[in-house]
Amino acid sequence: MNSAPVVIRPIQHGDMPAYWTALDAVARERRYFTWEQGPPLPGTARFVAENIESGNPHVVALDGDHLVGWCDIVRQKRVFAHVGVLGIGIIASHRGRGIGRQLMAGAIEGAWQAGFKRVELEVYATNLNAIRLYEQLGFRHEGTKRLGARLEDELVDVHCMALLAPGLSPDEPPRGSA
Ligand SMILES: CC(C)(COP(=O)(O)OP(=O)(O)OC[C@H]1O[C@@H](n2cnc3c(N)ncnc32)[C@H](O)[C@@H]1OP(=O)(O)O)[C@@H](O)C(=O)NCCC(=O)NCCS
């Protein structure tokens, strides 16, 4: 058994297609993502390249040379350019070992350093493990898209959650209100 610690580091161009393989494996579980299998390889390679070039936080977890997880935070555009949308996945064999928490902590720290003010995500209400992790890291529930997704034959709620940068309190009155 390999007892070496899992290494968390920024994604590199050479991590394709191992990154896609991990993405594909988690997508095929059909319980967590919008895709039912890995998205097309060229688009995934572009996504990785754009994250590297634009400084979007995108970290991967390596168990030896096996890419077992990732977390990315993608900067939005125009009036939303202070916002990052977070995605994360760990292959099934490596869940529950603290890797997701480490990946998120690394990516979120990178987001604050890069000047993001808000990190947001959507999660299916059935994904209790992910919701617990997000809550533990300080994400707040902001609303629910009722029956917002169809997973196989089941309609499920979709929760919207977000974390603000240190010093920005979610409890302040809404800005811009009269
Ligand atoms: C959700 C996910 C990223 C968590 O990563 P992980 O490496 O398994 O989680 P960790 O071991 O770092 O655990 C962190 C926290 O997550 C929650 N959690 C993770 N696995 C859990 C489980 N089996 N039961 C209950 N809580 C769990 C707990 O809050 C845990 O903290 P704790 O150990 O202090 O209780 C991972 O399970 C995953 O990739 N799931 C499939 C893909 C997915 O859901 N992506 C997110 C879509 S929005």
XYZ file of C-alpha atoms and ligand atoms in Angstrom:
226
model
C 0.000 0.000 0.000
C 1.250 3.471 -0.902
C 1.568 5.524 2.296
C 3.113 8.611 0.657
C 0.945 11.665 1.208
C -1.214 12.910 -1.636
C 0.378 15.964 -3.235
C -1.764 19.026 -3.991
C -0.347 21.345 -6.653
C -1.464 23.705 -9.455
C -2.549 21.939 -12.625
C -0.027 21.815 -15.485
C -0.574 21.384 -19.235
C 0.926 17.894 -18.936
C -1.855 16.819 -16.544
C -4.118 16.397 -19.582
C -5.428 13.728 -20.222
C -5.119 12.338 -16.652
C -7.313 15.242 -15.516
C -9.914 14.362 -18.165
C -9.832 10.698 -17.097
C -10.645 11.682 -13.495
C -13.370 14.062 -14.712
C -14.843 11.320 -16.878
C -14.845 8.783 -14.014
C -16.719 11.087 -11.629
C -19.128 12.268 -14.356
C -20.031 8.663 -15.188
C -21.349 8.219 -11.653
C -24.163 10.510 -12.892
C -24.926 11.879 -9.449
C -22.819 14.986 -9.107
C -22.270 16.901 -12.360
C -24.193 18.267 -15.293
C -22.311 15.953 -17.695
C -22.893 12.204 -17.862
C -19.337 11.566 -19.056
C -16.181 13.589 -19.526
C -16.716 16.643 -21.733
C -14.973 16.605 -25.147
C -11.175 16.432 -24.788
C -10.315 19.539 -26.859
C -12.642 21.730 -24.782
C -11.193 20.300 -21.579
C -7.652 21.025 -22.785
C -8.712 24.606 -23.626
C -10.288 24.955 -20.178
C -7.037 23.877 -18.499
C -4.931 26.163 -20.708
C -7.186 29.157 -20.056
C -7.084 28.583 -16.303
C -3.289 28.398 -16.356
C -2.943 31.462 -18.590
C -5.493 33.627 -16.761
C -4.415 32.651 -13.232
C -7.675 30.976 -12.266
C -6.991 28.710 -9.272
C -6.985 25.125 -10.517
C -5.313 22.540 -8.315
C -5.006 18.783 -8.616
C -4.316 15.968 -6.149
C -1.734 13.347 -7.076
C -1.377 9.974 -5.374
C 2.033 9.032 -6.753
C 1.534 9.741 -10.439
C -2.207 9.053 -10.305
C -4.352 12.201 -10.623
C -7.171 11.551 -8.128
C -8.920 14.904 -7.753
C -9.155 18.547 -8.748
C -10.650 21.859 -7.725
C -11.018 24.854 -10.026
C -12.364 28.371 -9.525
C -13.224 30.132 -12.757
C -13.424 33.913 -12.954
C -16.673 35.193 -14.432
C -16.955 38.094 -16.856
C -17.785 41.818 -16.832
C -19.855 42.856 -13.762
C -19.276 39.377 -12.338
C -15.506 39.480 -12.787
C -14.944 39.510 -9.010
C -16.812 36.176 -8.790
C -15.364 32.695 -9.196
C -17.392 29.553 -9.789
C -16.005 26.517 -8.003
C -15.909 22.946 -9.262
C -14.443 19.937 -7.450
C -14.205 16.176 -7.762
C -12.334 13.281 -6.181
C -12.387 9.823 -7.777
C -14.481 7.389 -5.728
C -11.536 5.333 -4.420
C -9.952 8.389 -2.769
C -12.919 10.064 -1.062
C -13.174 10.600 2.675
C -9.410 11.046 3.192
C -9.298 14.811 3.510
C -8.282 15.390 -0.111
C -11.379 17.423 -1.011
C -10.871 19.714 1.954
C -7.190 20.268 1.057
C -7.996 20.943 -2.588
C -10.689 23.460 -1.697
C -8.524 25.217 0.881
C -5.721 25.586 -1.687
C -7.980 26.818 -4.465
C -9.866 29.260 -2.236
C -6.640 30.723 -0.845
C -5.490 31.167 -4.446
C -8.768 32.918 -5.261
C -8.359 35.514 -2.498
C -4.739 36.100 -3.531
C -5.897 36.619 -7.104
C -8.393 39.259 -5.951
C -11.647 37.317 -6.172
C -14.266 38.672 -3.766
C -16.755 35.836 -3.924
C -16.649 32.110 -4.677
C -19.936 30.439 -5.545
C -21.226 27.045 -6.566
C -24.333 25.001 -7.161
C -24.807 21.588 -5.589
C -27.567 18.996 -5.835
C -29.526 18.687 -2.579
C -28.845 14.934 -2.663
C -25.059 15.516 -2.420
C -24.892 15.672 1.364
C -21.146 15.015 1.652
C -20.316 17.961 -0.580
C -22.815 20.248 1.167
C -21.280 19.382 4.552
C -17.795 20.143 3.264
C -18.908 23.500 1.832
C -20.668 24.439 5.066
C -17.585 23.515 7.087
C -15.481 25.822 4.918
C -17.873 28.700 5.562
C -20.070 28.638 2.458
C -23.559 30.016 3.090
C -26.768 28.763 1.554
C -28.180 31.577 -0.598
C -31.168 29.913 -2.173
C -32.557 26.848 -3.816
C -33.622 26.147 -7.373
C -36.550 23.872 -6.591
C -36.427 20.678 -8.656
C -33.737 22.419 -10.678
C -32.050 19.261 -11.983
C -33.004 15.834 -13.257
C -30.685 13.028 -12.108
C -31.594 9.841 -13.943
C -35.376 9.850 -13.322
C -35.361 11.910 -10.146
C -35.982 15.670 -9.977
C -33.814 17.237 -7.281
C -33.376 20.657 -5.722
C -30.211 22.610 -6.525
C -28.676 24.671 -3.724
C -26.783 27.879 -4.457
C -23.937 28.486 -1.975
C -21.250 31.136 -1.711
C -18.249 32.244 0.327
C -17.119 35.879 0.516
C -13.502 36.998 0.735
C -12.118 37.631 4.234
C -13.369 40.967 5.563
C -16.536 40.983 3.465
C -19.357 40.070 5.779
C -22.428 38.326 4.381
C -24.380 39.836 7.296
C -24.031 43.460 6.193
C -27.154 45.057 4.690
C -27.325 44.597 0.919
C -25.245 47.260 -0.813
C -26.940 49.469 -3.322
C -30.315 49.256 -1.582
C -32.182 52.495 -0.844
C -17.620 16.079 -2.116
C -16.164 15.680 -2.246
C -15.421 16.692 -3.121
C -15.524 15.683 -0.856
O -14.171 15.327 -0.964
P -13.526 14.236 0.017
O -12.083 14.177 -0.255
O -14.306 12.988 -0.102
O -13.844 14.935 1.425
P -12.867 15.045 2.686
O -12.342 13.693 3.027
O -11.888 16.134 2.446
O -13.897 15.454 3.818
C -14.205 16.804 4.034
C -15.585 16.937 4.600
O -16.546 16.538 3.627
C -17.651 15.918 4.284
N -17.661 14.495 3.894
C -16.869 13.912 2.976
N -17.176 12.600 2.870
C -18.181 12.361 3.741
C -18.941 11.217 4.071
N -18.727 10.027 3.482
N -19.905 11.341 5.005
C -20.138 12.521 5.580
N -19.442 13.655 5.297
C -18.482 13.575 4.392
C -17.373 16.071 5.754
O -17.863 17.319 6.148
C -15.876 16.073 5.795
O -15.342 16.675 6.934
P -15.063 15.812 8.266
O -14.205 14.675 7.829
O -14.379 16.786 9.160
O -16.403 15.393 8.742
C -16.009 14.245 -2.847
O -16.748 13.354 -2.063
C -16.422 14.121 -4.308
O -15.617 14.320 -5.206
N -17.674 13.770 -4.565
C -18.139 13.540 -5.951
C -18.059 14.771 -6.826
C -18.813 15.936 -6.222
O -19.760 15.769 -5.475
N -18.386 17.159 -6.580
C -19.042 18.354 -6.100
C -20.233 18.680 -6.954
S -21.061 20.168 -6.385
